[in-house]
PDB file of N, CA and C in Angstrom:
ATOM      1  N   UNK A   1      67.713  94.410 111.662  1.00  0.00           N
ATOM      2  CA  UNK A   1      68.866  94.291 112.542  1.00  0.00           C
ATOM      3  C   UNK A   1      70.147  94.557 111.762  1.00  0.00           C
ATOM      4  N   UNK A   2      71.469  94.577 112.692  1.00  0.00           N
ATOM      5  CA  UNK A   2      72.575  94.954 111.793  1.00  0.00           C
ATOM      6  C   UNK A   2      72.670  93.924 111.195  1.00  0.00           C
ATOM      7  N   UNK A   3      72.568  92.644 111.452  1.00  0.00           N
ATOM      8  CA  UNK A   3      72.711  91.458 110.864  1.00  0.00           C
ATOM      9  C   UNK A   3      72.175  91.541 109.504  1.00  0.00           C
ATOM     10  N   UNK A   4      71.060  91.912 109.571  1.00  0.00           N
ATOM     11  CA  UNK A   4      70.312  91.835 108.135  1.00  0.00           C
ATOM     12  C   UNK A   4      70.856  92.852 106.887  1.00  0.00           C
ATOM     13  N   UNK A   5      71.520  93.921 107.701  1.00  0.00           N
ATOM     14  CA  UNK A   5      71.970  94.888 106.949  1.00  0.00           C
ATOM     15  C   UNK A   5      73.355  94.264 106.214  1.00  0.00           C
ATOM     16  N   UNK A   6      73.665  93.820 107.078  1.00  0.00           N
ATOM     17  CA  UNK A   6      75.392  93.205 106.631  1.00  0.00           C
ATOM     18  C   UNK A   6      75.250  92.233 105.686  1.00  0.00           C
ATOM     19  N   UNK A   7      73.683  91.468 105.488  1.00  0.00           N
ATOM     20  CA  UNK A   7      73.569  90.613 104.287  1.00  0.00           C
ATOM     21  C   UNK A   7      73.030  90.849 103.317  1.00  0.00           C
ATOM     22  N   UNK A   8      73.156  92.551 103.463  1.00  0.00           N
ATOM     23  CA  UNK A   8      72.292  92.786 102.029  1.00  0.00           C
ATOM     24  C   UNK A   8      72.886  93.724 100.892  1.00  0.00           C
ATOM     25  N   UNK A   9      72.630  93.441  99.287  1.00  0.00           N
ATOM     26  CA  UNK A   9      73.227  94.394  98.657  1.00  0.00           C
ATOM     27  C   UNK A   9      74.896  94.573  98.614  1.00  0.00           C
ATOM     28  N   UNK A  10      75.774  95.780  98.866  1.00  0.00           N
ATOM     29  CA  UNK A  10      76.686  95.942  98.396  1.00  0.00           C
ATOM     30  C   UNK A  10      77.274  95.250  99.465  1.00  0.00           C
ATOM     31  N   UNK A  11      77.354  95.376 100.951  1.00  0.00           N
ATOM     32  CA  UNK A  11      78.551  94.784 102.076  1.00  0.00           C
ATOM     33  C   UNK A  11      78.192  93.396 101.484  1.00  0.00           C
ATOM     34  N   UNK A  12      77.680  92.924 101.308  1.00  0.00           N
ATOM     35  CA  UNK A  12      77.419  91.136 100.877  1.00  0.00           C
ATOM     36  C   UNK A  12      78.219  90.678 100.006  1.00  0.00           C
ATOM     37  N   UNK A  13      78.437  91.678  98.772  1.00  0.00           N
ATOM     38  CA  UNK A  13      79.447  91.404  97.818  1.00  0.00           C
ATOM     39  C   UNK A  13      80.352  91.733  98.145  1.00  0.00           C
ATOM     40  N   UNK A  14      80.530  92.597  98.943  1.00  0.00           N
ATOM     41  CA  UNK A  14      82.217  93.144  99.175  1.00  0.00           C
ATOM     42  C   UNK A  14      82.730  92.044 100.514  1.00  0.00           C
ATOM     43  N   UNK A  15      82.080  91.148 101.022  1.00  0.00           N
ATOM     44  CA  UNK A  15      82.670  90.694 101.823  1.00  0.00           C
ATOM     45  C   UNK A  15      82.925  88.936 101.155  1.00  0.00           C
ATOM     46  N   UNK A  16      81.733  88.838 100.342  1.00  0.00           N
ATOM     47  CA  UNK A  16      82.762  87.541  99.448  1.00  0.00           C
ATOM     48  C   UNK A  16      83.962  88.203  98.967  1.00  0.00           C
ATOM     49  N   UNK A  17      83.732  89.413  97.958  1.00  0.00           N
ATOM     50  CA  UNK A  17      85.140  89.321  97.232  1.00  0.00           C
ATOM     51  C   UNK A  17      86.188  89.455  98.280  1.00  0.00           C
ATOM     52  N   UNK A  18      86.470  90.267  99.624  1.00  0.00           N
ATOM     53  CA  UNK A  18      87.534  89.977 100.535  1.00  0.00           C
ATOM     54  C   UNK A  18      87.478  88.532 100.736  1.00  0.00           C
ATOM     55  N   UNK A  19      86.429  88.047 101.065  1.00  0.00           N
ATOM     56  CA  UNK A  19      86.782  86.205 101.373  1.00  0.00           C
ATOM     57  C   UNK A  19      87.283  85.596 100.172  1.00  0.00           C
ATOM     58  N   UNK A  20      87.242  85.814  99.324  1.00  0.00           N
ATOM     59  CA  UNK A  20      88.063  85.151  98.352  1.00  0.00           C
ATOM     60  C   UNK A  20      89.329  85.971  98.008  1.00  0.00           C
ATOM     61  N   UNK A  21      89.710  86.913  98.210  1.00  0.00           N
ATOM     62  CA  UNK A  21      91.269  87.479  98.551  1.00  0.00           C
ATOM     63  C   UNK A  21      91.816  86.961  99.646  1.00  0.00           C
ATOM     64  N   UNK A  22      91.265  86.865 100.183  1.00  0.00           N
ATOM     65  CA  UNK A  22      91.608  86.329 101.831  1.00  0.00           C
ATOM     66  C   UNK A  22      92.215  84.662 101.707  1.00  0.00           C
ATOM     67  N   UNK A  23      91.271  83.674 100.816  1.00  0.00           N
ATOM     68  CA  UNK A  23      91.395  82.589 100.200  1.00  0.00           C
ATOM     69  C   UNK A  23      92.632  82.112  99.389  1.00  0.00           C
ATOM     70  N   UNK A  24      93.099  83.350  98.626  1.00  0.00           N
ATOM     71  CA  UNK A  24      94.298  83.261  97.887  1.00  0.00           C
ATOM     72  C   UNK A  24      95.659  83.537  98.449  1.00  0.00           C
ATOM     73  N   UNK A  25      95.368  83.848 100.005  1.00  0.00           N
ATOM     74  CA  UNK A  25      96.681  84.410 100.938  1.00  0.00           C
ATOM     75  C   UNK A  25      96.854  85.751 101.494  1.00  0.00           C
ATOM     76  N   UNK A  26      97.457  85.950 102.540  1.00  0.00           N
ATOM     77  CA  UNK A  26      97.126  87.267 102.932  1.00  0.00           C
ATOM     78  C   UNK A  26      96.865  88.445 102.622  1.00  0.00           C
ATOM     79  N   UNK A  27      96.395  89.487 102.625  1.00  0.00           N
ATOM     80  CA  UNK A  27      96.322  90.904 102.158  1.00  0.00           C
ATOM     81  C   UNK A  27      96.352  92.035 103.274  1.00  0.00           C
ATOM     82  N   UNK A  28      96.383  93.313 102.698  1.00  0.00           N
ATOM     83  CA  UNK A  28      96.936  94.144 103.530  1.00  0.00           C
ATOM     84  C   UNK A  28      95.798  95.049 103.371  1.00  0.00           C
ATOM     85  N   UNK A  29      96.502  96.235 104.394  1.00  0.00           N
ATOM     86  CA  UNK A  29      94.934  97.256 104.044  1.00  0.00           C
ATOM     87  C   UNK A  29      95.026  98.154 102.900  1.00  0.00           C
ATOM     88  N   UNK A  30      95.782  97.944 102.454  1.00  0.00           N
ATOM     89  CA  UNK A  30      95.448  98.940 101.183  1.00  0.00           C
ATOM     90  C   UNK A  30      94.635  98.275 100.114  1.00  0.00           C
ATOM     91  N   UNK A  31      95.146  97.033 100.453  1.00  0.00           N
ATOM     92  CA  UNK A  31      94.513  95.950  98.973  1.00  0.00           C
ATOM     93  C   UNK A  31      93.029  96.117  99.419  1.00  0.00           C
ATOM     94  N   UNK A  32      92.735  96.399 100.562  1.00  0.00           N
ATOM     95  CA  UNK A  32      91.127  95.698 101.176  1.00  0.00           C
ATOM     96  C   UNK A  32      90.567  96.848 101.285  1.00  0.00           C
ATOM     97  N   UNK A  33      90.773  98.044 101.226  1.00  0.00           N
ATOM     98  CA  UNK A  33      90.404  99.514 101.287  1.00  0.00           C
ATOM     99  C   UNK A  33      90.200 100.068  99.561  1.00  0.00           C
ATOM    100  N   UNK A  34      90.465  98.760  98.817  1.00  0.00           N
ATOM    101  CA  UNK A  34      90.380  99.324  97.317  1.00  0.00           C
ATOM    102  C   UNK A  34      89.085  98.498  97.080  1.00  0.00           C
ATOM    103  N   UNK A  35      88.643  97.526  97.548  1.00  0.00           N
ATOM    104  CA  UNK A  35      87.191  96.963  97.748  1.00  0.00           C
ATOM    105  C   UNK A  35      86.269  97.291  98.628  1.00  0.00           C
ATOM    106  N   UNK A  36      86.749  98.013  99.577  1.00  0.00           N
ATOM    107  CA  UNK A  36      85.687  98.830 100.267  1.00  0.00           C
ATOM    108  C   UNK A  36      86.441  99.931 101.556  1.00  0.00           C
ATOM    109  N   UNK A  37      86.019 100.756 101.549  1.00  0.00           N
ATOM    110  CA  UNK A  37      86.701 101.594 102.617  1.00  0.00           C
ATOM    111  C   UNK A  37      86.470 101.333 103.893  1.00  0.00           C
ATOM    112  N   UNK A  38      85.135 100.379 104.151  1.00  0.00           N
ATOM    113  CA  UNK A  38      84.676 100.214 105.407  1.00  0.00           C
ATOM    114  C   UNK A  38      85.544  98.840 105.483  1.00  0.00           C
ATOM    115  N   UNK A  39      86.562  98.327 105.291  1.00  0.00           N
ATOM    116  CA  UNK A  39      86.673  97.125 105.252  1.00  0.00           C
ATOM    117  C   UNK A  39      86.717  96.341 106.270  1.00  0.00           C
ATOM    118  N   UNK A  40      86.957  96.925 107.584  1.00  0.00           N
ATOM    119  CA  UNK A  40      86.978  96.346 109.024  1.00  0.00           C
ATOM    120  C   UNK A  40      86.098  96.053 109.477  1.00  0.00           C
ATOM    121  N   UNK A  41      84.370  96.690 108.901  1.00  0.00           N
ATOM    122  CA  UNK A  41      82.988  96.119 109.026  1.00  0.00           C
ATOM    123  C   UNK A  41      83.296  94.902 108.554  1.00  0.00           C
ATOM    124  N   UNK A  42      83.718  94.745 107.079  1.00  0.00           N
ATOM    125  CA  UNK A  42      83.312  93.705 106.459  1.00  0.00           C
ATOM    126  C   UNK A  42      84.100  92.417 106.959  1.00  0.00           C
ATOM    127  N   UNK A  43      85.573  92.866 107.636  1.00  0.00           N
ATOM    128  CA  UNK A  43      86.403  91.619 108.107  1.00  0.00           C
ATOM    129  C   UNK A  43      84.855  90.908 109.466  1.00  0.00           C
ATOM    130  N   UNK A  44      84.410  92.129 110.129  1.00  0.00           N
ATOM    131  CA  UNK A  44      84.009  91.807 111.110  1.00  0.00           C
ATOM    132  C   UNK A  44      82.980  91.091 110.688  1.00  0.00           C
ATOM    133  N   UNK A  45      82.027  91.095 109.575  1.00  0.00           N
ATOM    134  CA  UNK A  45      81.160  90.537 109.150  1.00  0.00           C
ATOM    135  C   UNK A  45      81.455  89.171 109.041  1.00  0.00           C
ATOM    136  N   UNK A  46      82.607  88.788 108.454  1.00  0.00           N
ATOM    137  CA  UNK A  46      82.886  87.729 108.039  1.00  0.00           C
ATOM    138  C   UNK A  46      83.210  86.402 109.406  1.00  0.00           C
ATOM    139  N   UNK A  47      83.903  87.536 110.328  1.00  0.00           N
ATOM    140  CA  UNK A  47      83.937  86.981 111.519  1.00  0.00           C
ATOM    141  C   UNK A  47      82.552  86.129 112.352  1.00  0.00           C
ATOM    142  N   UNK A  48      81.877  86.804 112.005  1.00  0.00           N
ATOM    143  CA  UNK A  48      80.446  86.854 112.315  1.00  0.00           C
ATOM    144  C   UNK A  48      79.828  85.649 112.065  1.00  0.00           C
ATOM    145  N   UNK A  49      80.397  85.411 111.004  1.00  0.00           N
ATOM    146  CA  UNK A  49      79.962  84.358 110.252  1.00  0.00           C
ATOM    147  C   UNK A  49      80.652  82.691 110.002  1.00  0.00           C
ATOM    148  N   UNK A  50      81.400  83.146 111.320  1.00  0.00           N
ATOM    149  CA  UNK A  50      82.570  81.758 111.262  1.00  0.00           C
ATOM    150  C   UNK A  50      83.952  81.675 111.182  1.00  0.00           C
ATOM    151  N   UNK A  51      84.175  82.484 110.273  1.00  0.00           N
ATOM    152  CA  UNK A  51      85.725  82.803 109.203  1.00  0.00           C
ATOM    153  C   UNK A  51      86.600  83.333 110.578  1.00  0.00           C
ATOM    154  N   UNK A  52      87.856  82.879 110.388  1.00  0.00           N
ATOM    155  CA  UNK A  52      88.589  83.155 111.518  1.00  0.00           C
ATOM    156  C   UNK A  52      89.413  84.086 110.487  1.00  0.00           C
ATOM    157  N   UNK A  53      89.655  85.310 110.723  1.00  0.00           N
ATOM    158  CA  UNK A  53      90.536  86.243 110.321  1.00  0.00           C
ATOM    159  C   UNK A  53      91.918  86.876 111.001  1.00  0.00           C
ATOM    160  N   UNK A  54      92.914  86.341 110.567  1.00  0.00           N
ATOM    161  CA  UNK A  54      93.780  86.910 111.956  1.00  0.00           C
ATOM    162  C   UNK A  54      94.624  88.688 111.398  1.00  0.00           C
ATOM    163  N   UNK A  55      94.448  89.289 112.077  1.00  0.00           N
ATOM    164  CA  UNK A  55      95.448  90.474 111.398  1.00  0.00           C
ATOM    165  C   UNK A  55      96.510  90.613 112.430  1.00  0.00           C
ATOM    166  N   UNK A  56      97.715  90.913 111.586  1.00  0.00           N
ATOM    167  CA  UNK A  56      98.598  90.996 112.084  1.00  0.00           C
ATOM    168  C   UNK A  56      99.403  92.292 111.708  1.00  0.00           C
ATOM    169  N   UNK A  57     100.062  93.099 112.335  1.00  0.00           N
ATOM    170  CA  UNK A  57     100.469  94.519 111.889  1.00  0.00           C
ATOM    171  C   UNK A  57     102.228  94.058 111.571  1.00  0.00           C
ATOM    172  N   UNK A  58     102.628  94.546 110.369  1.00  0.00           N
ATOM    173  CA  UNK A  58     104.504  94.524 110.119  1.00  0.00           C
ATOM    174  C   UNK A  58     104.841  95.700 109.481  1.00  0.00           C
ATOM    175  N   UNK A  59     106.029  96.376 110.326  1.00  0.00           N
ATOM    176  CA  UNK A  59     106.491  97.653 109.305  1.00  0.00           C
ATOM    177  C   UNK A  59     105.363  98.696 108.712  1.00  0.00           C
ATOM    178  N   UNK A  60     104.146  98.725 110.119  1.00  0.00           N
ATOM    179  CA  UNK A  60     103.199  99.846 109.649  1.00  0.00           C
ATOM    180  C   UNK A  60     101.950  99.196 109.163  1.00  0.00           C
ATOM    181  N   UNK A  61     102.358  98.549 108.749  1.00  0.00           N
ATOM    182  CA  UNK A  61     100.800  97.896 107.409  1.00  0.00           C
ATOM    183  C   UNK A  61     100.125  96.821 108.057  1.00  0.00           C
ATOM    184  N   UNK A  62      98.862  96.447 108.128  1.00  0.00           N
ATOM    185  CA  UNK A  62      97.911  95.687 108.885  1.00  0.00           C
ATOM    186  C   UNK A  62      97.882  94.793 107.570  1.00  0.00           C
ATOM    187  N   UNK A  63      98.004  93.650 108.377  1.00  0.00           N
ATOM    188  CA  UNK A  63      98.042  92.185 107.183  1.00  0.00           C
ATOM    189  C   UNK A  63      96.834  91.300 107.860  1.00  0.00           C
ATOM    190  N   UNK A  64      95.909  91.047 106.506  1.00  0.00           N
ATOM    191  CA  UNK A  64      95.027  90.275 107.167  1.00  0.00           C
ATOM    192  C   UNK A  64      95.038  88.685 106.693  1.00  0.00           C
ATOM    193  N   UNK A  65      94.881  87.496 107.363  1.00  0.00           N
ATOM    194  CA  UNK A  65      95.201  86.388 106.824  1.00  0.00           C
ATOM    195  C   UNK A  65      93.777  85.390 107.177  1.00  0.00           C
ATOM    196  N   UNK A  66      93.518  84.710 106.507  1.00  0.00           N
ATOM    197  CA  UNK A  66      92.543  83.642 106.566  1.00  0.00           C
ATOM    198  C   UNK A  66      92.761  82.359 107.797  1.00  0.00           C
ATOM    199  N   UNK A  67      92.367  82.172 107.982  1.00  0.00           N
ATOM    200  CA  UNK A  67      92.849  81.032 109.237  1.00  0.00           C
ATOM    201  C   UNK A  67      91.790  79.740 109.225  1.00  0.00           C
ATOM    202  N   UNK A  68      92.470  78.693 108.243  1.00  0.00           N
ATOM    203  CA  UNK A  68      91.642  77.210 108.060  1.00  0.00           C
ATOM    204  C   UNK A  68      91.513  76.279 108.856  1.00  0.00           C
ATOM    205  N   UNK A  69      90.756  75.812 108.682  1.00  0.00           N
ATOM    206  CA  UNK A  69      90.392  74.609 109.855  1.00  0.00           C
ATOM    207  C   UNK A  69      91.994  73.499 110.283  1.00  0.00           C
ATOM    208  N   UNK A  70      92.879  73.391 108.764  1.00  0.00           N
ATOM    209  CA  UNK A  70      93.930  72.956 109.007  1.00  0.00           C
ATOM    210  C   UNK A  70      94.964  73.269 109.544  1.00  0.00           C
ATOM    211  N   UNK A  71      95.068  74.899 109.632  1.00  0.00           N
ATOM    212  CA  UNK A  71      95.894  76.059 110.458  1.00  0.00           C
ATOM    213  C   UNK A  71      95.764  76.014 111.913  1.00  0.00           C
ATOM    214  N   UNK A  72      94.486  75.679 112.684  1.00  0.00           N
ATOM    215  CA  UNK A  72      94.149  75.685 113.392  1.00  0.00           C
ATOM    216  C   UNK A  72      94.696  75.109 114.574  1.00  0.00           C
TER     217      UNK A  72
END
């Protein structure tokens, strides 16, 4: 399934290391396109998986931000 695909090998690592960019405060798409080009799979993956991701677009550039249970 896609599921299984999304937990295996390289998207698996590339979607911790965005979750832990994501962890340290927002990022944009360039930052997240230098860890993977597919990176909107991988936001979506993460989604998938619980993680509330909010993106927000300013002055052109798509900002993606983490969203904690305390944000909430």
């Amino acid at each position: 399934s896609a599921k299984e695909i999304a937990e295996t090998g390289r998207a698996k690592k590339q979607c911790q290391l965005i979750l832990e960019m994501l962890q340290d405060g927002p990022v944009n798409s360039a930052m997240l396109s230098a860890v993977s080009l597919k990176y909107t799979a991988r936001i979506s993956d993460l989604r998938q998986h619980g993680h509330v991701v909010q993106a927000t677009r300013h002055n052109g550039v798509w900002w993606y931000s983490l969203i904690t249970e305390e944000q909430k």
